[in-house]
């Protein structure tokens, strides 16, 4: 008597840039909903936005420049400039925000211990409020609220949409990859 088995195969194309874009949105929403610890959610959102955009540039790059492997080690801004040059995509006012985003990302990725000092003359009644607010580095000021995370997502999306349209991608820049699966019935001729 023959037994039956099923041969199953599946495949998934992972668009890392889309996954990171989604992660950026999820942690942003979490920070908006829960105030306690929200600065870290806004930090994560901005970092995921930077990672998503760089991954998107690495996704598009080989489509517009056949020697992309030769320039793969360039900075994200240099990659962006190259892609925009080949596609004749205009970088609008959002480029200053995108540069700020990658400066922020680099400061976090290559962080160093530092001491921040300030000194000022204040009124006696302002002493307690003064000491309740600690000195902050520039990147810390950017994550005190959601404004930076929201702004960088908006500006990255604007420029990514322009690039997506230039390459004729109707699905948009942060579309997920596809998954497929197939199963077929097979006869097992061996009996046990």
Short mmCIF file of N, CA and C in Angstrom, two decimals:
data_model
loop_
_atom_site.label_atom_id
_atom_site.label_comp_id
_atom_site.label_asym_id
_atom_site.label_seq_id
_atom_site.Cartn_x
_atom_site.Cartn_y
_atom_site.Cartn_z
N UNK A 1 0.85 -1.18 0.00
CA UNK A 1 0.00 0.00 0.00
C UNK A 1 0.89 1.24 0.00
N UNK A 2 0.58 2.19 -0.85
CA UNK A 2 1.41 3.39 -0.93
C UNK A 2 0.90 4.45 0.04
N UNK A 3 1.85 5.21 0.56
CA UNK A 3 1.50 6.33 1.44
C UNK A 3 1.60 7.61 0.64
N UNK A 4 0.86 8.58 1.09
CA UNK A 4 0.90 9.87 0.40
C UNK A 4 1.62 10.88 1.28
N UNK A 5 2.36 11.76 0.64
CA UNK A 5 3.04 12.86 1.32
C UNK A 5 2.79 14.13 0.52
N UNK A 6 3.09 15.21 1.14
CA UNK A 6 2.96 16.50 0.46
C UNK A 6 4.33 17.15 0.41
N UNK A 7 4.68 17.58 -0.77
CA UNK A 7 5.92 18.34 -0.94
C UNK A 7 5.55 19.82 -0.88
N UNK A 8 6.08 20.52 0.10
CA UNK A 8 5.75 21.94 0.28
C UNK A 8 6.99 22.79 0.07
N UNK A 9 6.82 23.84 -0.68
CA UNK A 9 7.93 24.78 -0.87
C UNK A 9 7.39 26.19 -0.70
N UNK A 10 8.23 27.06 -0.21
CA UNK A 10 7.81 28.45 -0.04
C UNK A 10 9.00 29.36 -0.24
N UNK A 11 8.67 30.60 -0.52
CA UNK A 11 9.70 31.60 -0.81
C UNK A 11 9.18 32.96 -0.36
N UNK A 12 10.08 33.78 0.14
CA UNK A 12 9.70 35.12 0.57
C UNK A 12 10.81 36.09 0.20
N UNK A 13 10.44 37.18 -0.42
CA UNK A 13 11.38 38.26 -0.70
C UNK A 13 11.23 39.28 0.42
N UNK A 14 12.31 39.51 1.13
CA UNK A 14 12.28 40.43 2.26
C UNK A 14 12.78 41.79 1.80
N UNK A 15 11.93 42.78 1.90
CA UNK A 15 12.33 44.16 1.65
C UNK A 15 12.69 44.75 3.01
N UNK A 16 13.95 44.65 3.35
CA UNK A 16 14.41 45.10 4.67
C UNK A 16 13.99 46.54 4.93
N UNK A 17 14.06 47.37 3.90
CA UNK A 17 13.69 48.78 4.08
C UNK A 17 12.23 48.91 4.51
N UNK A 18 11.35 48.07 3.98
CA UNK A 18 9.93 48.13 4.35
C UNK A 18 9.72 47.65 5.79
N UNK A 19 10.44 46.62 6.18
CA UNK A 19 10.33 46.11 7.55
C UNK A 19 10.80 47.17 8.55
N UNK A 20 11.91 47.83 8.24
CA UNK A 20 12.44 48.87 9.13
C UNK A 20 11.53 50.09 9.17
N UNK A 21 10.94 50.42 8.03
CA UNK A 21 9.99 51.54 7.97
C UNK A 21 8.79 51.25 8.88
N UNK A 22 8.31 50.02 8.81
CA UNK A 22 7.20 49.61 9.67
C UNK A 22 7.62 49.68 11.15
N UNK A 23 8.82 49.21 11.47
CA UNK A 23 9.31 49.26 12.85
C UNK A 23 9.38 50.71 13.33
N UNK A 24 9.84 51.60 12.48
CA UNK A 24 9.92 53.02 12.83
C UNK A 24 8.55 53.57 13.21
N UNK A 25 7.54 53.19 12.46
CA UNK A 25 6.18 53.65 12.74
C UNK A 25 5.63 53.04 14.03
N UNK A 26 5.89 51.75 14.24
CA UNK A 26 5.37 51.07 15.43
C UNK A 26 5.92 51.71 16.71
N UNK A 27 7.24 51.95 16.75
CA UNK A 27 7.80 52.53 17.98
C UNK A 27 7.41 54.00 18.13
N UNK A 28 7.21 54.70 17.03
CA UNK A 28 6.72 56.09 17.11
C UNK A 28 5.33 56.11 17.74
N UNK A 29 4.44 55.25 17.25
CA UNK A 29 3.08 55.19 17.80
C UNK A 29 3.10 54.82 19.28
N UNK A 30 3.97 53.92 19.65
CA UNK A 30 4.10 53.52 21.05
C UNK A 30 4.51 54.72 21.91
N UNK A 31 5.48 55.49 21.43
CA UNK A 31 5.91 56.68 22.15
C UNK A 31 4.82 57.73 22.26
N UNK A 32 3.99 57.82 21.23
CA UNK A 32 2.87 58.78 21.27
C UNK A 32 1.80 58.34 22.27
N UNK A 33 1.63 57.04 22.41
CA UNK A 33 0.56 56.53 23.28
C UNK A 33 0.96 56.44 24.75
N UNK A 34 2.23 56.16 25.01
CA UNK A 34 2.69 55.98 26.40
C UNK A 34 3.81 56.99 26.67
N UNK A 35 3.52 57.96 27.51
CA UNK A 35 4.47 59.05 27.77
C UNK A 35 5.73 58.57 28.48
N UNK A 36 5.59 57.65 29.45
CA UNK A 36 6.74 57.20 30.22
C UNK A 36 7.72 56.46 29.31
N UNK A 37 8.94 56.94 29.26
CA UNK A 37 9.96 56.32 28.41
C UNK A 37 9.83 56.65 26.94
N UNK A 38 8.98 57.59 26.59
CA UNK A 38 8.72 57.87 25.18
C UNK A 38 9.94 58.40 24.44
N UNK A 39 10.86 59.05 25.14
CA UNK A 39 12.07 59.55 24.46
C UNK A 39 12.81 58.40 23.79
N UNK A 40 12.84 57.24 24.43
CA UNK A 40 13.55 56.10 23.84
C UNK A 40 12.80 55.54 22.64
N UNK A 41 11.49 55.65 22.65
CA UNK A 41 10.70 55.24 21.49
C UNK A 41 10.97 56.19 20.32
N UNK A 42 11.06 57.49 20.62
CA UNK A 42 11.34 58.47 19.57
C UNK A 42 12.76 58.29 19.02
N UNK A 43 13.70 57.95 19.91
CA UNK A 43 15.06 57.64 19.48
C UNK A 43 15.03 56.45 18.53
N UNK A 44 14.37 55.38 18.94
CA UNK A 44 14.30 54.17 18.12
C UNK A 44 13.62 54.45 16.78
N UNK A 45 12.57 55.23 16.80
CA UNK A 45 11.87 55.56 15.56
C UNK A 45 12.79 56.29 14.59
N UNK A 46 13.52 57.27 15.08
CA UNK A 46 14.43 58.03 14.21
C UNK A 46 15.54 57.13 13.67
N UNK A 47 16.09 56.28 14.52
CA UNK A 47 17.16 55.37 14.07
C UNK A 47 16.62 54.39 13.03
N UNK A 48 15.45 53.81 13.29
CA UNK A 48 14.85 52.90 12.31
C UNK A 48 14.54 53.63 11.00
N UNK A 49 14.17 54.90 11.08
CA UNK A 49 13.92 55.68 9.86
C UNK A 49 15.21 55.81 9.06
N UNK A 50 16.31 56.11 9.73
CA UNK A 50 17.61 56.21 9.05
C UNK A 50 17.99 54.87 8.43
N UNK A 51 17.85 53.80 9.19
CA UNK A 51 18.17 52.47 8.66
C UNK A 51 17.27 52.12 7.47
N UNK A 52 15.99 52.44 7.57
CA UNK A 52 15.05 52.14 6.49
C UNK A 52 15.43 52.88 5.22
N UNK A 53 15.78 54.16 5.35
CA UNK A 53 16.11 54.94 4.16
C UNK A 53 17.41 54.46 3.53
N UNK A 54 18.41 54.15 4.36
CA UNK A 54 19.65 53.63 3.79
C UNK A 54 19.40 52.28 3.12
N UNK A 55 18.59 51.43 3.73
CA UNK A 55 18.26 50.14 3.10
C UNK A 55 17.50 50.36 1.79
N UNK A 56 16.64 51.37 1.76
CA UNK A 56 15.91 51.68 0.53
C UNK A 56 16.88 52.12 -0.57
N UNK A 57 17.85 52.95 -0.21
CA UNK A 57 18.85 53.38 -1.19
C UNK A 57 19.62 52.17 -1.71
N UNK A 58 19.93 51.21 -0.83
CA UNK A 58 20.63 49.99 -1.25
C UNK A 58 19.72 49.09 -2.09
N UNK A 59 18.43 49.21 -1.93
CA UNK A 59 17.46 48.47 -2.75
C UNK A 59 17.38 49.07 -4.16
N UNK A 60 17.34 50.39 -4.22
CA UNK A 60 17.19 51.09 -5.50
C UNK A 60 18.51 51.16 -6.26
N UNK A 61 19.60 51.34 -5.54
CA UNK A 61 20.90 51.55 -6.16
C UNK A 61 21.23 50.62 -7.31
N UNK A 62 21.17 49.30 -7.12
CA UNK A 62 21.51 48.39 -8.21
C UNK A 62 20.57 48.49 -9.42
N UNK A 63 19.38 49.04 -9.21
CA UNK A 63 18.44 49.21 -10.32
C UNK A 63 18.82 50.38 -11.21
N UNK A 64 19.55 51.33 -10.66
CA UNK A 64 19.88 52.54 -11.43
C UNK A 64 21.36 52.63 -11.80
N UNK A 65 22.20 51.84 -11.14
CA UNK A 65 23.64 51.91 -11.40
C UNK A 65 24.20 50.50 -11.33
N UNK A 66 24.62 49.99 -12.49
CA UNK A 66 25.04 48.58 -12.55
C UNK A 66 26.29 48.28 -11.74
N UNK A 67 27.07 49.29 -11.41
CA UNK A 67 28.28 49.06 -10.62
C UNK A 67 28.06 49.47 -9.16
N UNK A 68 26.85 49.25 -8.66
CA UNK A 68 26.50 49.65 -7.30
C UNK A 68 27.46 49.05 -6.26
N UNK A 69 27.91 47.83 -6.49
CA UNK A 69 28.83 47.19 -5.55
C UNK A 69 30.09 48.03 -5.34
N UNK A 70 30.48 48.78 -6.37
CA UNK A 70 31.67 49.63 -6.26
C UNK A 70 31.46 50.83 -5.35
N UNK A 71 30.21 51.23 -5.16
CA UNK A 71 29.92 52.42 -4.35
C UNK A 71 29.16 52.07 -3.07
N UNK A 72 29.04 50.79 -2.80
CA UNK A 72 28.25 50.34 -1.65
C UNK A 72 28.75 50.89 -0.31
N UNK A 73 30.01 51.23 -0.21
CA UNK A 73 30.57 51.73 1.05
C UNK A 73 30.45 53.25 1.20
N UNK A 74 29.85 53.91 0.23
CA UNK A 74 29.65 55.35 0.35
C UNK A 74 28.68 55.66 1.49
N UNK A 75 28.71 56.89 1.95
CA UNK A 75 27.77 57.32 2.98
C UNK A 75 26.35 57.32 2.40
N UNK A 76 25.35 57.25 3.25
CA UNK A 76 23.97 57.31 2.74
C UNK A 76 23.69 58.58 1.93
N UNK A 77 24.24 59.71 2.33
CA UNK A 77 24.02 60.96 1.60
C UNK A 77 24.68 60.89 0.22
N UNK A 78 25.87 60.32 0.15
CA UNK A 78 26.54 60.17 -1.15
C UNK A 78 25.76 59.20 -2.05
N UNK A 79 25.22 58.13 -1.47
CA UNK A 79 24.39 57.20 -2.25
C UNK A 79 23.13 57.91 -2.75
N UNK A 80 22.53 58.70 -1.88
CA UNK A 80 21.33 59.45 -2.26
C UNK A 80 21.65 60.40 -3.41
N UNK A 81 22.75 61.13 -3.30
CA UNK A 81 23.15 62.05 -4.37
C UNK A 81 23.34 61.32 -5.69
N UNK A 82 23.97 60.15 -5.64
CA UNK A 82 24.22 59.36 -6.85
C UNK A 82 22.90 58.89 -7.48
N UNK A 83 22.02 58.36 -6.66
CA UNK A 83 20.72 57.88 -7.16
C UNK A 83 19.92 59.04 -7.76
N UNK A 84 19.88 60.16 -7.06
CA UNK A 84 19.14 61.32 -7.56
C UNK A 84 19.75 61.84 -8.87
N UNK A 85 21.07 61.77 -8.98
CA UNK A 85 21.74 62.19 -10.22
C UNK A 85 21.30 61.29 -11.39
N UNK A 86 21.37 59.98 -11.20
CA UNK A 86 21.01 59.06 -12.28
C UNK A 86 19.54 59.15 -12.65
N UNK A 87 18.69 59.35 -11.67
CA UNK A 87 17.24 59.40 -11.93
C UNK A 87 16.73 60.81 -12.23
N UNK A 88 17.62 61.80 -12.11
CA UNK A 88 17.24 63.20 -12.29
C UNK A 88 16.11 63.59 -11.33
N UNK A 89 16.25 63.13 -10.09
CA UNK A 89 15.29 63.45 -9.03
C UNK A 89 15.81 64.66 -8.28
N UNK A 90 14.94 65.65 -8.14
CA UNK A 90 15.31 66.87 -7.42
C UNK A 90 15.20 66.63 -5.92
N UNK A 91 16.27 66.98 -5.22
CA UNK A 91 16.24 66.94 -3.76
C UNK A 91 15.74 68.30 -3.29
N UNK A 92 14.58 68.32 -2.69
CA UNK A 92 14.00 69.58 -2.23
C UNK A 92 14.49 69.95 -0.84
N UNK A 93 13.68 70.73 -0.17
CA UNK A 93 14.05 71.23 1.15
C UNK A 93 14.20 70.11 2.18
N UNK A 94 13.64 68.94 1.87
CA UNK A 94 13.74 67.82 2.82
C UNK A 94 15.16 67.31 2.99
N UNK A 95 16.07 67.66 2.07
CA UNK A 95 17.44 67.14 2.17
C UNK A 95 18.13 67.62 3.44
N UNK A 96 17.82 68.82 3.91
CA UNK A 96 18.47 69.29 5.15
C UNK A 96 18.02 68.43 6.34
N UNK A 97 16.76 68.02 6.36
CA UNK A 97 16.27 67.14 7.42
C UNK A 97 16.92 65.77 7.31
N UNK A 98 17.09 65.27 6.10
CA UNK A 98 17.70 63.96 5.90
C UNK A 98 19.17 63.98 6.33
N UNK A 99 19.86 65.06 6.04
CA UNK A 99 21.25 65.20 6.52
C UNK A 99 21.28 65.25 8.04
N UNK A 100 20.34 65.96 8.63
CA UNK A 100 20.25 66.02 10.09
C UNK A 100 19.99 64.63 10.66
N UNK A 101 19.14 63.86 10.00
CA UNK A 101 18.84 62.50 10.43
C UNK A 101 20.11 61.64 10.44
N UNK A 102 20.90 61.69 9.37
CA UNK A 102 22.10 60.86 9.33
C UNK A 102 23.19 61.35 10.27
N UNK A 103 23.25 62.65 10.53
CA UNK A 103 24.16 63.14 11.56
C UNK A 103 23.75 62.59 12.93
N UNK A 104 22.45 62.61 13.19
CA UNK A 104 21.89 62.06 14.43
C UNK A 104 22.23 60.57 14.54
N UNK A 105 21.98 59.82 13.47
CA UNK A 105 22.27 58.38 13.45
C UNK A 105 23.74 58.12 13.72
N UNK A 106 24.62 58.91 13.10
CA UNK A 106 26.05 58.72 13.29
C UNK A 106 26.48 59.04 14.71
N UNK A 107 25.88 60.07 15.29
CA UNK A 107 26.20 60.41 16.68
C UNK A 107 25.83 59.27 17.62
N UNK A 108 24.71 58.64 17.37
CA UNK A 108 24.28 57.51 18.20
C UNK A 108 25.16 56.29 17.93
N UNK A 109 25.38 55.98 16.66
CA UNK A 109 26.15 54.78 16.29
C UNK A 109 27.60 54.86 16.74
N UNK A 110 28.15 56.05 16.77
CA UNK A 110 29.56 56.23 17.13
C UNK A 110 29.69 57.04 18.42
N UNK A 111 28.78 56.80 19.35
CA UNK A 111 28.70 57.56 20.59
C UNK A 111 29.99 57.54 21.39
N UNK A 112 30.23 58.62 22.07
CA UNK A 112 31.40 58.78 22.94
C UNK A 112 30.93 59.31 24.29
N UNK A 113 31.64 58.94 25.33
CA UNK A 113 31.38 59.50 26.64
C UNK A 113 31.81 60.96 26.63
N UNK A 114 30.98 61.80 27.20
CA UNK A 114 31.31 63.22 27.26
C UNK A 114 30.73 63.84 28.51
N UNK A 115 31.25 64.97 28.87
CA UNK A 115 30.74 65.72 30.01
C UNK A 115 30.19 67.03 29.48
N UNK A 116 28.95 67.32 29.84
CA UNK A 116 28.30 68.56 29.42
C UNK A 116 28.21 69.47 30.63
N UNK A 117 28.71 70.67 30.48
CA UNK A 117 28.68 71.63 31.58
C UNK A 117 27.93 72.88 31.16
N UNK A 118 27.24 73.45 32.12
CA UNK A 118 26.68 74.78 31.91
C UNK A 118 26.71 75.52 33.24
N UNK A 119 26.74 76.79 33.13
CA UNK A 119 26.76 77.64 34.32
C UNK A 119 26.00 78.90 33.98
N UNK A 120 25.14 79.30 34.90
CA UNK A 120 24.40 80.53 34.68
C UNK A 120 24.02 81.14 36.01
N UNK A 121 23.75 82.39 35.97
CA UNK A 121 23.29 83.11 37.15
C UNK A 121 21.76 83.12 37.09
N UNK A 122 21.14 82.62 38.17
CA UNK A 122 19.68 82.52 38.20
C UNK A 122 19.14 83.09 39.51
N UNK A 123 17.87 83.33 39.51
CA UNK A 123 17.20 83.82 40.72
C UNK A 123 17.06 82.66 41.71
N UNK A 124 17.05 82.94 43.00
CA UNK A 124 16.94 81.87 44.00
C UNK A 124 15.73 80.97 43.79
N UNK A 125 14.61 81.53 43.39
CA UNK A 125 13.40 80.71 43.21
C UNK A 125 13.49 79.79 41.98
N UNK A 126 14.50 79.99 41.13
CA UNK A 126 14.67 79.15 39.93
C UNK A 126 15.67 78.02 40.13
N UNK A 127 16.23 77.89 41.34
CA UNK A 127 17.26 76.87 41.58
C UNK A 127 16.68 75.46 41.42
N UNK A 128 15.57 75.16 42.07
CA UNK A 128 15.01 73.81 41.98
C UNK A 128 14.64 73.43 40.54
N UNK A 129 13.91 74.30 39.83
CA UNK A 129 13.62 73.94 38.43
C UNK A 129 14.88 73.78 37.58
N UNK A 130 15.91 74.60 37.87
CA UNK A 130 17.16 74.51 37.10
C UNK A 130 17.79 73.12 37.26
N UNK A 131 17.83 72.62 38.49
CA UNK A 131 18.48 71.32 38.73
C UNK A 131 17.59 70.13 38.37
N UNK A 132 16.32 70.37 38.17
CA UNK A 132 15.45 69.26 37.76
C UNK A 132 15.56 68.99 36.26
N UNK A 133 16.16 69.90 35.53
CA UNK A 133 16.36 69.72 34.09
C UNK A 133 17.85 69.57 33.84
N UNK A 134 18.28 68.37 33.48
CA UNK A 134 19.71 68.09 33.31
C UNK A 134 20.24 68.68 32.01
N UNK A 135 21.56 68.96 31.95
CA UNK A 135 22.16 69.38 30.68
C UNK A 135 22.07 68.22 29.68
N UNK A 136 21.76 68.55 28.44
CA UNK A 136 21.57 67.52 27.42
C UNK A 136 22.44 67.78 26.20
N UNK A 137 22.83 66.69 25.56
CA UNK A 137 23.52 66.77 24.28
C UNK A 137 22.47 67.09 23.21
N UNK A 138 22.93 67.51 22.05
CA UNK A 138 22.01 67.87 20.98
C UNK A 138 21.08 66.74 20.58
N UNK A 139 21.59 65.51 20.51
CA UNK A 139 20.73 64.39 20.11
C UNK A 139 19.67 64.11 21.16
N UNK A 140 19.98 64.35 22.43
CA UNK A 140 18.99 64.14 23.49
C UNK A 140 17.84 65.15 23.37
N UNK A 141 18.19 66.36 22.98
CA UNK A 141 17.14 67.38 22.79
C UNK A 141 16.20 67.00 21.65
N UNK A 142 16.72 66.29 20.66
CA UNK A 142 15.89 65.90 19.51
C UNK A 142 14.85 64.84 19.86
N UNK A 143 15.07 64.10 20.94
CA UNK A 143 14.13 63.02 21.28
C UNK A 143 13.27 63.33 22.50
N UNK A 144 13.31 64.57 22.97
CA UNK A 144 12.49 64.95 24.13
C UNK A 144 11.00 64.82 23.82
N UNK A 145 10.65 64.99 22.56
CA UNK A 145 9.26 64.84 22.13
C UNK A 145 9.26 64.19 20.75
N UNK A 146 8.09 64.03 20.16
CA UNK A 146 7.97 63.29 18.90
C UNK A 146 8.32 64.10 17.66
N UNK A 147 8.54 65.39 17.78
CA UNK A 147 8.66 66.27 16.61
C UNK A 147 9.73 65.82 15.62
N UNK A 148 10.92 65.50 16.12
CA UNK A 148 12.01 65.10 15.23
C UNK A 148 11.68 63.79 14.52
N UNK A 149 11.20 62.80 15.27
CA UNK A 149 10.87 61.49 14.68
C UNK A 149 9.80 61.63 13.61
N UNK A 150 8.80 62.45 13.86
CA UNK A 150 7.72 62.68 12.88
C UNK A 150 8.26 63.40 11.66
N UNK A 151 9.08 64.43 11.89
CA UNK A 151 9.61 65.23 10.78
C UNK A 151 10.52 64.40 9.88
N UNK A 152 11.42 63.59 10.46
CA UNK A 152 12.32 62.81 9.60
C UNK A 152 11.55 61.75 8.82
N UNK A 153 10.54 61.15 9.42
CA UNK A 153 9.72 60.18 8.67
C UNK A 153 9.03 60.86 7.49
N UNK A 154 8.48 62.03 7.74
CA UNK A 154 7.77 62.76 6.68
C UNK A 154 8.71 63.11 5.52
N UNK A 155 9.89 63.63 5.83
CA UNK A 155 10.80 64.07 4.78
C UNK A 155 11.45 62.90 4.05
N UNK A 156 11.75 61.82 4.76
CA UNK A 156 12.26 60.62 4.10
C UNK A 156 11.19 60.07 3.14
N UNK A 157 9.96 60.05 3.59
CA UNK A 157 8.87 59.52 2.75
C UNK A 157 8.68 60.37 1.49
N UNK A 158 8.78 61.68 1.62
CA UNK A 158 8.63 62.57 0.46
C UNK A 158 9.68 62.24 -0.59
N UNK A 159 10.95 62.18 -0.17
CA UNK A 159 12.03 61.93 -1.13
C UNK A 159 11.99 60.49 -1.65
N UNK A 160 11.69 59.54 -0.79
CA UNK A 160 11.59 58.15 -1.23
C UNK A 160 10.46 57.98 -2.26
N UNK A 161 9.36 58.68 -2.07
CA UNK A 161 8.27 58.64 -3.05
C UNK A 161 8.71 59.20 -4.39
N UNK A 162 9.48 60.28 -4.37
CA UNK A 162 9.99 60.85 -5.62
C UNK A 162 10.88 59.85 -6.35
N UNK A 163 11.75 59.19 -5.60
CA UNK A 163 12.64 58.19 -6.19
C UNK A 163 11.82 57.02 -6.73
N UNK A 164 10.86 56.56 -5.95
CA UNK A 164 10.01 55.44 -6.35
C UNK A 164 9.27 55.75 -7.66
N UNK A 165 8.75 56.95 -7.77
CA UNK A 165 8.06 57.34 -9.02
C UNK A 165 9.04 57.38 -10.19
N UNK A 166 10.26 57.85 -9.94
CA UNK A 166 11.25 57.95 -11.02
C UNK A 166 11.66 56.59 -11.55
N UNK A 167 11.65 55.56 -10.71
CA UNK A 167 12.00 54.22 -11.20
C UNK A 167 10.77 53.44 -11.66
N UNK A 168 9.60 54.07 -11.57
CA UNK A 168 8.38 53.43 -12.05
C UNK A 168 7.80 52.39 -11.11
N UNK A 169 8.12 52.50 -9.84
CA UNK A 169 7.60 51.55 -8.85
C UNK A 169 6.22 52.02 -8.39
N UNK A 170 5.19 51.36 -8.89
CA UNK A 170 3.82 51.75 -8.58
C UNK A 170 3.40 51.41 -7.16
N UNK A 171 4.11 50.48 -6.53
CA UNK A 171 3.73 50.05 -5.18
C UNK A 171 4.21 51.00 -4.09
N UNK A 172 5.10 51.91 -4.43
CA UNK A 172 5.61 52.84 -3.43
C UNK A 172 6.92 52.35 -2.84
N UNK A 173 7.62 53.24 -2.16
CA UNK A 173 8.97 52.91 -1.71
C UNK A 173 9.05 51.90 -0.58
N UNK A 174 8.02 51.80 0.23
CA UNK A 174 8.12 50.95 1.41
C UNK A 174 7.13 49.78 1.38
N UNK A 175 6.92 49.26 0.16
CA UNK A 175 6.04 48.10 -0.01
C UNK A 175 6.77 46.84 0.45
N UNK A 176 6.03 45.96 1.08
CA UNK A 176 6.60 44.70 1.52
C UNK A 176 6.92 43.81 0.33
N UNK A 177 7.85 42.88 0.54
CA UNK A 177 8.16 41.89 -0.48
C UNK A 177 7.03 40.88 -0.58
N UNK A 178 7.15 39.97 -1.50
CA UNK A 178 6.11 38.98 -1.75
C UNK A 178 6.47 37.63 -1.15
N UNK A 179 5.44 36.88 -0.80
CA UNK A 179 5.61 35.51 -0.34
C UNK A 179 4.80 34.60 -1.25
N UNK A 180 5.35 33.45 -1.54
CA UNK A 180 4.61 32.46 -2.33
C UNK A 180 4.78 31.10 -1.67
N UNK A 181 3.85 30.24 -1.94
CA UNK A 181 3.94 28.88 -1.44
C UNK A 181 3.27 27.93 -2.41
N UNK A 182 3.72 26.70 -2.39
CA UNK A 182 3.14 25.71 -3.29
C UNK A 182 3.21 24.35 -2.60
N UNK A 183 2.18 23.59 -2.74
CA UNK A 183 2.16 22.24 -2.20
C UNK A 183 1.68 21.29 -3.29
N UNK A 184 2.31 20.14 -3.35
CA UNK A 184 1.87 19.13 -4.32
C UNK A 184 1.88 17.76 -3.65
N UNK A 185 0.90 16.99 -4.01
CA UNK A 185 0.73 15.65 -3.46
C UNK A 185 1.69 14.71 -4.17
N UNK A 186 2.40 13.91 -3.38
CA UNK A 186 3.30 12.92 -3.99
C UNK A 186 3.01 11.56 -3.38
N UNK A 187 3.18 10.55 -4.18
CA UNK A 187 2.99 9.18 -3.70
C UNK A 187 4.32 8.65 -3.21
N UNK A 188 4.30 8.06 -2.03
CA UNK A 188 5.49 7.41 -1.48
C UNK A 188 5.32 5.93 -1.79
N UNK A 189 6.12 5.40 -2.68
CA UNK A 189 5.95 4.03 -3.14
C UNK A 189 6.47 3.00 -2.15
N UNK A 190 7.20 3.45 -1.17
CA UNK A 190 7.74 2.51 -0.17
C UNK A 190 6.69 2.25 0.90
N UNK A 191 6.53 1.02 1.25
CA UNK A 191 5.59 0.68 2.32
C UNK A 191 6.40 0.26 3.54
N UNK A 192 5.83 0.52 4.67
CA UNK A 192 6.58 0.25 5.89
C UNK A 192 6.02 -0.81 6.63
#
